[in-house]
Coordinates of C-alpha atoms in Angstrom, one line a residue:
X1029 CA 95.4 79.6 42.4
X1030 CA 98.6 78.4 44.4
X1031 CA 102.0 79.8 45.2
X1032 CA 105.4 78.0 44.4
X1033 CA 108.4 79.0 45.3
X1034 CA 111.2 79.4 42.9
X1035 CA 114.7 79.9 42.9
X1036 CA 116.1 83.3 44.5
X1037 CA 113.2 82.4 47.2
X1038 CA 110.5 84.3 45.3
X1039 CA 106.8 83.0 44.6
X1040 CA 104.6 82.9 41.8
X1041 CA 101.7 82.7 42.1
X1042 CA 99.5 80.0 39.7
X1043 CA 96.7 79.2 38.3
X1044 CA 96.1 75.6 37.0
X1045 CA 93.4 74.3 34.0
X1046 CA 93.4 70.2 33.4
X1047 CA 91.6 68.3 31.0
X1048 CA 91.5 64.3 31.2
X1049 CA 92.4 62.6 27.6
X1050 CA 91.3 59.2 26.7
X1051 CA 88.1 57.4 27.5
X1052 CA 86.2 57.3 30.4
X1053 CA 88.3 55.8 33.4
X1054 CA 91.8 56.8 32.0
X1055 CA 94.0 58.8 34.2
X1056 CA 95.8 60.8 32.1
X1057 CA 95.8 64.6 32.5
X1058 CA 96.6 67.9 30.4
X1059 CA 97.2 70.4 33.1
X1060 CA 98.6 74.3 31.8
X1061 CA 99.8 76.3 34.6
X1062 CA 99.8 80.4 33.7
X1063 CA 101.7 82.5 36.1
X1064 CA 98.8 85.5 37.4
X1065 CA 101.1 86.9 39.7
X1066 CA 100.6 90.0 38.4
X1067 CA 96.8 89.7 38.5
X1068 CA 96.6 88.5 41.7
X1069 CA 98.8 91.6 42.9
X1070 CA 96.7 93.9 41.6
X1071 CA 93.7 92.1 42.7
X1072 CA 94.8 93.0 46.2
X1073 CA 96.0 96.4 45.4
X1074 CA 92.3 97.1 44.5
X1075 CA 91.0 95.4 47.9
X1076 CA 93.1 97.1 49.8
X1077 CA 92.2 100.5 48.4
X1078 CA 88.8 99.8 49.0
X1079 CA 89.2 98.5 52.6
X1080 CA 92.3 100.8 53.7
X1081 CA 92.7 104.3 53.9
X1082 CA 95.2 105.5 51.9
X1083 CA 96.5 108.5 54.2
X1084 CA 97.8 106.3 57.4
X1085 CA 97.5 102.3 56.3
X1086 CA 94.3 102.1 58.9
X1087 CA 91.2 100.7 57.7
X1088 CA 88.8 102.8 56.3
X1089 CA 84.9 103.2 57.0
X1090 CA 83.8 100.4 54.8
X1091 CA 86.6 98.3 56.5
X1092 CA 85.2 99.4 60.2
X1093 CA 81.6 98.5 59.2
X1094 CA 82.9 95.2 57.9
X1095 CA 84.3 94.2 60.9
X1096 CA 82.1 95.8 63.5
X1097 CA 79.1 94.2 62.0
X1098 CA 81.2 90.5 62.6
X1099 CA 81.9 92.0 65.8
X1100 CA 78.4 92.4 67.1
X1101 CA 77.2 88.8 65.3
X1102 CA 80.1 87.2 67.7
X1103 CA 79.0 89.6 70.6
X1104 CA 75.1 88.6 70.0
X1105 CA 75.9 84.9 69.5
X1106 CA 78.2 84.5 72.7
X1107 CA 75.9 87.3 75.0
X1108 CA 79.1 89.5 75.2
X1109 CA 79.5 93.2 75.2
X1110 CA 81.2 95.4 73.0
X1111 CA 82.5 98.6 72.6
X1112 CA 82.4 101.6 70.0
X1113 CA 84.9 103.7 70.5
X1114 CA 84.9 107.3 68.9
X1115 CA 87.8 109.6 68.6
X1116 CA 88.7 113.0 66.8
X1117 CA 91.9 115.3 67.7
X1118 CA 91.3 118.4 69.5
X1119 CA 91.3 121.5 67.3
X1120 CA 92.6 120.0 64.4
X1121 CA 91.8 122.7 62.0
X1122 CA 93.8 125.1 63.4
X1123 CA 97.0 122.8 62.6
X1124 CA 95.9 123.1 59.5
X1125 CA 95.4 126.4 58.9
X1126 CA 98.6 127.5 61.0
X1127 CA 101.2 125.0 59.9
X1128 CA 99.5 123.8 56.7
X1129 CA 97.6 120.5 55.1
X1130 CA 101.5 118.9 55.0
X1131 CA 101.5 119.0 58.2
X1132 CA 98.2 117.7 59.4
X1133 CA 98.8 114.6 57.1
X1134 CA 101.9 114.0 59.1
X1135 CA 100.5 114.7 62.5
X1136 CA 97.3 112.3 61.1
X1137 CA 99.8 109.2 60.3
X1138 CA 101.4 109.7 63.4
X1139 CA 98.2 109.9 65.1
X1140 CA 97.3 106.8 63.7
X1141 CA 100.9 104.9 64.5
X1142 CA 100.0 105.8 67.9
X1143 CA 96.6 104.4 68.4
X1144 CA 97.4 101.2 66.4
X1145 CA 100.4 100.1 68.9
X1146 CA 98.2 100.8 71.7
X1147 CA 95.4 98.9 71.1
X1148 CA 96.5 95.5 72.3
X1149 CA 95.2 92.1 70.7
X1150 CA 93.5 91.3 73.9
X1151 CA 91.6 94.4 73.5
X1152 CA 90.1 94.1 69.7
X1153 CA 87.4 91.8 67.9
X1154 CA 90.3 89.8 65.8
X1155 CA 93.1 87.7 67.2
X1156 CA 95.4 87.9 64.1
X1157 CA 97.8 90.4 64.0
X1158 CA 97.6 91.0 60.4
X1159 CA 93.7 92.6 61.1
X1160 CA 93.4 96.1 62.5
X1161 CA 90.2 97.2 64.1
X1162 CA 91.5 100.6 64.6
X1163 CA 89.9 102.7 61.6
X1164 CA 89.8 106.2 60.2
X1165 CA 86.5 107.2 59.5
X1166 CA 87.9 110.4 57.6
X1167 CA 88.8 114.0 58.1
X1168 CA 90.4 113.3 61.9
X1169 CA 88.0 110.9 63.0
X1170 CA 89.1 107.5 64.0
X1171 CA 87.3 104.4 65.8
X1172 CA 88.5 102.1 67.7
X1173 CA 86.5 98.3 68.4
X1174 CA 86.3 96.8 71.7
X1175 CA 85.0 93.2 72.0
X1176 CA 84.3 91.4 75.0
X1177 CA 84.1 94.0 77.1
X1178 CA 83.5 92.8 80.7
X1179 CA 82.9 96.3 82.9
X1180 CA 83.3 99.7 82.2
X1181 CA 86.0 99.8 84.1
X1182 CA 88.2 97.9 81.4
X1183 CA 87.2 99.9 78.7
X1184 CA 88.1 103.4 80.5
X1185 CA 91.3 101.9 81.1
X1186 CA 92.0 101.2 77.4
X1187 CA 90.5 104.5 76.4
X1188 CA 92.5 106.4 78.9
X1189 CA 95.8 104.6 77.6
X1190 CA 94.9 105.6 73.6
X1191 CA 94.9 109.2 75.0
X1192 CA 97.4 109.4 76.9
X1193 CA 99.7 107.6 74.2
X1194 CA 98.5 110.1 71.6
X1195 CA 99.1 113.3 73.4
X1196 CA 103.2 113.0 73.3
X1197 CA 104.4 115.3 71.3
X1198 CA 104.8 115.4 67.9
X1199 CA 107.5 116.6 65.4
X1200 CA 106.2 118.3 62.6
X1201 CA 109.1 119.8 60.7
X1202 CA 111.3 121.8 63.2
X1203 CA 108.3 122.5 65.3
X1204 CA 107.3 119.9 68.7
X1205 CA 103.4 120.1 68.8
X1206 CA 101.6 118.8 72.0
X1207 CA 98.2 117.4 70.2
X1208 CA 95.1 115.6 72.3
X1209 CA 92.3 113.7 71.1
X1210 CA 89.1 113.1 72.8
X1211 CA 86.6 110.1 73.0
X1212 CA 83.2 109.0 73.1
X1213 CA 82.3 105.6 73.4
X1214 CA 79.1 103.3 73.3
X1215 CA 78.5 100.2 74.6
X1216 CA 76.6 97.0 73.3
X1217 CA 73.7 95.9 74.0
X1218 CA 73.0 98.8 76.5
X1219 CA 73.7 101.7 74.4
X1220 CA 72.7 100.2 70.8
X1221 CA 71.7 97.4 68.9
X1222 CA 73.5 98.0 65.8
X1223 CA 76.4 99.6 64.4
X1224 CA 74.0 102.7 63.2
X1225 CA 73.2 103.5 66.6
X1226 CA 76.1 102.7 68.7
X1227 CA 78.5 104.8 66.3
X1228 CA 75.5 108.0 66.6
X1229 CA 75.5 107.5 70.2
X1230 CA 79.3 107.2 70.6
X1231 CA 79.8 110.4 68.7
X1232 CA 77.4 111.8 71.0
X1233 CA 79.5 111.4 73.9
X1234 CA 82.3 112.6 72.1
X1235 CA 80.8 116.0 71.3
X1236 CA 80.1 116.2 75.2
X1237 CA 83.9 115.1 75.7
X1238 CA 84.7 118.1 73.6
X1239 CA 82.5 120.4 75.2
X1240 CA 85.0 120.1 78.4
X1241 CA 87.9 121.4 76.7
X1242 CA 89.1 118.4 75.3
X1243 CA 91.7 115.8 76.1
X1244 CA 89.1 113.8 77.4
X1245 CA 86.5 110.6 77.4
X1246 CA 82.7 110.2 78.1
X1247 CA 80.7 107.2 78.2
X1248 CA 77.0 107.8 76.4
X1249 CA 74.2 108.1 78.7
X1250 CA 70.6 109.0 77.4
X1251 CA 70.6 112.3 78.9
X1252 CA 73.0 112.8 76.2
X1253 CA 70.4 112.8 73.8
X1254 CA 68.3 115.5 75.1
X1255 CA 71.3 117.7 75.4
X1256 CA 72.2 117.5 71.8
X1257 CA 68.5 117.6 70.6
X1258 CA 68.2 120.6 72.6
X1259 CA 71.3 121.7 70.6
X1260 CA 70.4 121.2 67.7
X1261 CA 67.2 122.8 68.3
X1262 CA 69.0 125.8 69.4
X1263 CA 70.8 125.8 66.3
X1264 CA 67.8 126.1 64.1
X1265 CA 66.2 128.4 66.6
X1266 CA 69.3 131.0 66.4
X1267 CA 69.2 130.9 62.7
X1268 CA 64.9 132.1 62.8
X1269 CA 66.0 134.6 66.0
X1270 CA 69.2 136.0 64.4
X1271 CA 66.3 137.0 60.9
X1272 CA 64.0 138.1 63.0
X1273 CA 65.7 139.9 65.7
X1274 CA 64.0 138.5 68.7
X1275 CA 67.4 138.2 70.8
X1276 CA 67.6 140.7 73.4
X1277 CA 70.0 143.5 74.2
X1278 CA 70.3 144.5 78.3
X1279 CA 73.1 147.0 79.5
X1280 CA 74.7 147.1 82.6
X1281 CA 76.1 150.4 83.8
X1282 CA 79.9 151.2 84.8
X1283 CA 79.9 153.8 87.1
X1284 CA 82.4 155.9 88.7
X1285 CA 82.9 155.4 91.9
X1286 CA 81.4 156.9 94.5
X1287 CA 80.1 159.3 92.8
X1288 CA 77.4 157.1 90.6
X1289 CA 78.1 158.6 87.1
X1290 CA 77.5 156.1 84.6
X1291 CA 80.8 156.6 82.4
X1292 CA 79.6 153.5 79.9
X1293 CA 77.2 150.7 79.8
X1294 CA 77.8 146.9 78.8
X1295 CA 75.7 145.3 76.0
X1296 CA 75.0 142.0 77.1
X1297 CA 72.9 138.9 75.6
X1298 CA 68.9 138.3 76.4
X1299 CA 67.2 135.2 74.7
X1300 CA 63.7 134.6 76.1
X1301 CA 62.6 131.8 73.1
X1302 CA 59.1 131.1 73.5
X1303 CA 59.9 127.0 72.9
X1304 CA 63.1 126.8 74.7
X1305 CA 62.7 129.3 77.0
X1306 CA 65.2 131.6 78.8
X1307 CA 68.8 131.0 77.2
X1308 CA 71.6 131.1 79.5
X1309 CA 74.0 133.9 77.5
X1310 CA 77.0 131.3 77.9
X1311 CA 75.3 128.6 76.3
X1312 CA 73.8 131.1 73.0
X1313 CA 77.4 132.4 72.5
X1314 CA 78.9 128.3 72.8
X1315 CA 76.3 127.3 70.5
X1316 CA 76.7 130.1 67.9
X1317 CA 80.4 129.4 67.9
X1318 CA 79.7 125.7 67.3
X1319 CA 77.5 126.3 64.5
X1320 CA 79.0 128.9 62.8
X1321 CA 76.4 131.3 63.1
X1322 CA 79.2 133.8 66.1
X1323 CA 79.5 136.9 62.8
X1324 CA 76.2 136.9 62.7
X1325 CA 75.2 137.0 66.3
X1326 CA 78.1 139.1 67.1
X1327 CA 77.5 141.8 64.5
X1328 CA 73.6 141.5 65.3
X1329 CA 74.6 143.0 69.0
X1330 CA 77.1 145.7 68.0
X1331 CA 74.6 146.7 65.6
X1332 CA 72.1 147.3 68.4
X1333 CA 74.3 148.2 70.4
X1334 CA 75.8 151.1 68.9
X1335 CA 72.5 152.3 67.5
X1336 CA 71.4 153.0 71.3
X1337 CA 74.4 154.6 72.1
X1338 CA 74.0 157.0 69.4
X1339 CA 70.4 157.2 70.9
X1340 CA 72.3 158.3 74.2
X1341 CA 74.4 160.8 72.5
X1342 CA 71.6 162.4 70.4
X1343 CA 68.9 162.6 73.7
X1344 CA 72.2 163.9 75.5
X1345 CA 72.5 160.8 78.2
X1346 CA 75.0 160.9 80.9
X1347 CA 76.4 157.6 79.1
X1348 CA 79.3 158.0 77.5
X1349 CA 80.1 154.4 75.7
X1350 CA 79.0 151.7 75.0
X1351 CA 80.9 148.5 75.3
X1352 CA 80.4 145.3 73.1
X1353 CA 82.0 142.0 73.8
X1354 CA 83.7 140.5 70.9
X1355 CA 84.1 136.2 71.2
X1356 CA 87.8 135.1 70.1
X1357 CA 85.6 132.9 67.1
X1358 CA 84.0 135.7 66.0
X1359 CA 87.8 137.5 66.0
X1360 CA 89.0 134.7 64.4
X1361 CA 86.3 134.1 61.7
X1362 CA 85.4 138.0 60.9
X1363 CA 87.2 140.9 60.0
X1364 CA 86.4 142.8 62.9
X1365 CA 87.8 145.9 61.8
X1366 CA 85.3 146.0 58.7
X1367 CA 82.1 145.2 60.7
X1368 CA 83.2 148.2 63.4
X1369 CA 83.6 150.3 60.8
X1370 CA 81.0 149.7 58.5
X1371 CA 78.4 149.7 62.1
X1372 CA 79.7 153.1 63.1
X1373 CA 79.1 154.9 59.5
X1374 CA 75.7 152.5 58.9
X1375 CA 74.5 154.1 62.9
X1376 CA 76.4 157.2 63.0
X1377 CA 78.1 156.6 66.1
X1378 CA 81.2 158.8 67.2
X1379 CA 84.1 155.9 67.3
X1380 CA 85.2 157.3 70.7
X1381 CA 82.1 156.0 72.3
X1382 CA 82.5 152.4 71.5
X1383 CA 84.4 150.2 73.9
X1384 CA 85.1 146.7 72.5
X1385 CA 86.0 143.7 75.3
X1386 CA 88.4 141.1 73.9
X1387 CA 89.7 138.6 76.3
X1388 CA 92.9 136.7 76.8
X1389 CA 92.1 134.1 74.4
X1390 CA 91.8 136.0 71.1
X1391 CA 95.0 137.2 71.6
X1392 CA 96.8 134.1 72.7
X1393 CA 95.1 132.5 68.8
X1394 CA 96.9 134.9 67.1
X1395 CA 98.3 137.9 69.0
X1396 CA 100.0 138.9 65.5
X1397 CA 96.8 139.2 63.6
X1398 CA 94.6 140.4 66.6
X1399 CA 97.5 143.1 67.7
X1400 CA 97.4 144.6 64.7
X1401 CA 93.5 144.9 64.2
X1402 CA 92.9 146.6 67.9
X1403 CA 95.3 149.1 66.9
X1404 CA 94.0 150.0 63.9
X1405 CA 90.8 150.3 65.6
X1406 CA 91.8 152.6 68.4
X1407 CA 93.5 155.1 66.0
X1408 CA 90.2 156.0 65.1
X1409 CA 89.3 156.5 68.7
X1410 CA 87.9 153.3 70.0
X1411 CA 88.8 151.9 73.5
X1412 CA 89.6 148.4 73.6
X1413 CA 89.2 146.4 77.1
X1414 CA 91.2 143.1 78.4
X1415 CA 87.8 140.9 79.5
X1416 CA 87.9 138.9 82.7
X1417 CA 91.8 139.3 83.0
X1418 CA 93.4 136.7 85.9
X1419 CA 91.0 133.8 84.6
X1420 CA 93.3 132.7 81.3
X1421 CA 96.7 132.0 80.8
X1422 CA 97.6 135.7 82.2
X1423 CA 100.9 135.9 80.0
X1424 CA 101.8 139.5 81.2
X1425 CA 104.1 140.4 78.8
X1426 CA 101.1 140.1 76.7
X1427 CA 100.0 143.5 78.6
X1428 CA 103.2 145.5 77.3
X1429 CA 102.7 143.9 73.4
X1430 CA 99.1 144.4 73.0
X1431 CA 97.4 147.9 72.4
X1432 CA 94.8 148.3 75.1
X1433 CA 92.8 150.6 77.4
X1434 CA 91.3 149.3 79.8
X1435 CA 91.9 146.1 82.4
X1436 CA 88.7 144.6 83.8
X1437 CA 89.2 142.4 86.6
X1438 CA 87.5 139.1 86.9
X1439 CA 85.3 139.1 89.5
X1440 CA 86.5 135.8 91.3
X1441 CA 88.5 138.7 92.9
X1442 CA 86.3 140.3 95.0
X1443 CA 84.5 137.2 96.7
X1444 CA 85.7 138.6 100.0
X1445 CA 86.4 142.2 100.4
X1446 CA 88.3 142.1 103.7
X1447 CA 91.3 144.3 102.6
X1448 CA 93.6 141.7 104.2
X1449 CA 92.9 138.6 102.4
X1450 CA 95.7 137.3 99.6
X1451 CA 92.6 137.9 97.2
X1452 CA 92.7 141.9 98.4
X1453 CA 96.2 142.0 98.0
X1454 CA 95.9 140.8 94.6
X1455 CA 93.6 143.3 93.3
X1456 CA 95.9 146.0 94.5
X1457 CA 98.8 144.6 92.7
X1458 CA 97.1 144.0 89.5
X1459 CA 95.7 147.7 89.9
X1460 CA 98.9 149.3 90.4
X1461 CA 100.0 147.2 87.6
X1462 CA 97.3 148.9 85.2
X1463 CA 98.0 152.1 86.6
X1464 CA 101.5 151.5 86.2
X1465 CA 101.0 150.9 82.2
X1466 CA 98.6 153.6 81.5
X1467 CA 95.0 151.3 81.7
X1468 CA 92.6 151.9 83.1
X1469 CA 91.5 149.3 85.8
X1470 CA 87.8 148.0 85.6
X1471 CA 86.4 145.9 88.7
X1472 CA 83.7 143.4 87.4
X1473 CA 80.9 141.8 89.4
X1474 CA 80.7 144.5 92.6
X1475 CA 77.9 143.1 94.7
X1476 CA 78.5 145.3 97.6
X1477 CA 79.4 148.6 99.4
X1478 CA 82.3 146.8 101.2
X1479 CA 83.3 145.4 98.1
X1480 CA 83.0 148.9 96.5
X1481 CA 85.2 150.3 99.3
X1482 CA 87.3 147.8 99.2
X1483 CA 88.3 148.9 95.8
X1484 CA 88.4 152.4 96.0
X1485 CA 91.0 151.9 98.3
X1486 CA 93.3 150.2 96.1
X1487 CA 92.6 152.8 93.4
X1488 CA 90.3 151.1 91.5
X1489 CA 87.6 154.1 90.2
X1490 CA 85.5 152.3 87.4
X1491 CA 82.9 149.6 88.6
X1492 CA 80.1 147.6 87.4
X1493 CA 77.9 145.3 89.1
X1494 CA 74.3 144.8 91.1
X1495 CA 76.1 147.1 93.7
X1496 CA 74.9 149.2 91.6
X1497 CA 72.5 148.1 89.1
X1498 CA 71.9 144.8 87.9
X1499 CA 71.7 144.7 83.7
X1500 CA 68.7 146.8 82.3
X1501 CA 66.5 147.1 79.4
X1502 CA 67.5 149.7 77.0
X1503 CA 64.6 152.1 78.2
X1504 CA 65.0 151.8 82.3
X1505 CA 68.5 152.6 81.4
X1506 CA 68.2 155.9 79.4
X1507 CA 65.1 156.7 81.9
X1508 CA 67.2 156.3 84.6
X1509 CA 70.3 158.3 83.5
X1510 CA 68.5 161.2 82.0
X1511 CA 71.1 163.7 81.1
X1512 CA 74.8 164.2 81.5
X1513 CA 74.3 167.9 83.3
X1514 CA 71.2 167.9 84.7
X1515 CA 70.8 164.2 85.3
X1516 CA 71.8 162.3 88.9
X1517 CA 75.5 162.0 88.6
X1518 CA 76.0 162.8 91.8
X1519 CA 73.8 160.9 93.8
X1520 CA 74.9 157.8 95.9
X1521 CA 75.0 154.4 94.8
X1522 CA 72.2 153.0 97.1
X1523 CA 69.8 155.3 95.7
X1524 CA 70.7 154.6 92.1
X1525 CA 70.6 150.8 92.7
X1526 CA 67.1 151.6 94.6
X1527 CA 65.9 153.6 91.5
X1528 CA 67.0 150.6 89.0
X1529 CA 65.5 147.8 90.9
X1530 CA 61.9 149.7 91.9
X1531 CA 61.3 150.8 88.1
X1532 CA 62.4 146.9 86.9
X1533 CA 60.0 145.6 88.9
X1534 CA 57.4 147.9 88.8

């Protein structure tokens, strides 16, 4: 096939069939030309579909593959080093499901606009302009080749400039979205000798990129590869705990201050596995978010929860509530109200003895929806608490909008309880603030007497912390606060903190 140009500029395209007439040695020729212009167009409408995704005009995965394996033949040939580059946009899904699949197409192409005109031809495997290396794998996953790569330091350079292009703004309708991506990239030969591994390992990275927040870029390192086969192993170890109910429950008491009276106790997370060992309660609750298992967790420890505290209110325990944390997933993937509801009739707890902790997150996802569910749940008498308040985005207006009881104070607060310190003064203000809007202000992680004092002074009556007892077993606790008239309400905090530790450790 051939093109020719005919008049008006335009080109057919040809294909030519000759036969030679006479005898042998003559040189006369038949040839028929037939015009396959329209074949050949839709020839490469076909190849195009198959190499290009359809969504943005990028290559798509059989495309990457394609070139990346050409990539690492030239790489292995010429003893050069290459790059695999992995990228997905930060919390993508929630674009979706706030602004709608319109609009993550739109923010997708422009996306992909982006990271095309930023990857310059001295930085990808082809030298014609017409060839793209930067793919989209699917979903909002996209790759990006590097060939030639001479140091590390080149490559975070080009990686850093992707992200940084990407995370302008973006018009979507009559809304300006700020949207990040983050990386993870693997190199070749060190990290990979294929395309197989170097894309697994690159992801790898990515998913520890991610695990900082996002907007950001790791290069793979094999301690990578424990981590996320100890995630993964956590995963499937959850899943066997969650059915068989071997993760813990501790509670720490709130007391009043000074007199001691425990006036609630927190529910929080123990994991001892007997492969994995202890479980740090940060990393179970990151880990159930991540694999979709936070409902079940979280509704595994109100459930066990509340079914002690109706414990305490049937034995007659100076306990009054019991407080259960609630993760902003779990907020945003349950209906909260229905599993509260449902746990109080299925354990017969009184609603008034339930404290739920939410924390400045939640509401900042979707203060609407959350709003609305907290105050449905306090008409029935539960107290909801503002979790580790001064450590988020502290909108304070969120404080007037929000229907809420109690204000617990982070305890980055109370590192140094001189009175005069700008830390001091804080906790004061943010105290009279509570008091000011009817909460009731709840000091976190109270290590000390001075500390202890320290807050009293500001006005600050409800504390928890190894001041005066470090989190408990469901037993020490109710054998330790016996009952609410007769028990030791009134004695001092030394002695109850004395009482706690000897019987732990006896």
């Amino acid at each position: 096939c051939f093109r020719v140009a005919v008049a008006g500029g335009a080109t057919v395209e040809l294909r030519a069939r000759g036969s030679a007439l006479g005898a042998a040695g003559a040189r006369r020729v038949v040839c028929v030309l037939e015009d396959v212009s329209t074949l050949a167009g839709a020839l490469r409408d076909a190849e195009a579909r198959a190499t290009r995704d359809a969504l943005t005009g990028l290559g798509n995965r059989s495309f990457f593959r394609e070139r990346a394996e050409l990539a690492l033949r030239i790489a292995r040939a010429k003893g050069r080093r290459m790059a695999v580059v992995f990228l997905d946009v930060d919390r993508f899904k929630r674009v979706n499901d706030s602004l709608g699949h319109g609009a993550g197409d739109v923010l997708l192409r422009t996306l992909a606009e982006r990271l095309h005109a930023r990857v310059r031809s001295s930085d990808i495997v082809l030298r014609d302009p017409e060839d793209t290396v930067v793919s989209r794998l699917g979903g909002d996953e996209f790759t990006i080749l590097l060939t030639d790569v001479h140091d590390g330091e080149a490559t975070e350079r080009v990686v850093g400039r992707v992200l940084r292009a990407v995370a302008a703004p973006v018009s979507l309708g009559d809304q300006s979205l700020s949207v990040t991506m983050s990386a993870g990239v693997a190199v070749f030969p060190d990290d990979g000798e294929d395309i197989d591994a170097l894309l697994q390992r690159a992801d790898t990275a990515l998913y520890q990129a991610k695990a900082k927040g996002g907007n950001a870029y790791q290069f793979f390192s094999p301690r990578m590869e424990a981590q996320v086969r100890r995630r993964l192993a956590l995963e499937n170890r959850l899943h066997r705990a969650l059915e068989q109910r071997q993760i813990g429950v501790c509670y720490q008491p709130r007391v009043a201050y000074p007199s001691g009276r425990a006036v609630a106790a927190e529910a929080l997370l123990r994991w001892d596995d007997e492969e994995l060992g202890a479980v740090p309660p940060a990393e179970l609750v990151h880990v159930a978010e991540e694999s979709g298992q936070i409902v079940a967790l979280g509704r595994y420890v109100l459930e066990r929860a509340c079914r002690e505290a109706h414990r305490w209110q049937a034995e007659g325990r100076s306990i009054e509530r019991v407080a259960v944390n609630v993760s902003p997933v779990q907020f945003a993937r349950d209906d909260i109200c229905e599993a509260v509801f449902t746990t109080l009739k299925e354990t017969g707890l009184s609603p008034d003895a339930l404290e739920l902790e939410i924390t400045e997150t939640a509401l900042l996802r979707d203060e609407v929806g959350v709003s609305l569910a907290l105050e449905e749940l306090r008409s029935t008498g539960v107290r909801i608490a503002l979790d580790d308040f001064g450590t988020g985005y502290s909108a304070l207006t969120l404080l007037t909008r929000v229907p809420l009881d109690m204000l617990k104070l982070d305890r980055g607060f109370l590192r140094n309880a001189d009175p005069n310190t700008p830390e001091a003064r804080l906790v004061t203000t943010m105290v009279e603030m509570a008091h000011a809007l009817r909460l009731t202000p709840v000091a976190e992680g109270v290590e000390s007497l001075a500390q202890a004092q320290m807050l009293a002074a500001t006005g600050c009556r409800e504390m928890q912390g190894y001041a005066f007892s470090p989190p408990v077993t469901a037993s020490l606790l109710r054998s330790h606060y016996a009952c609410s008239v007769e028990g030791k309400n009134g004695q001092k905090i030394e002695d109850a903190q004395n009482q706690i530790e000897v019987k732990e450790n006896a």
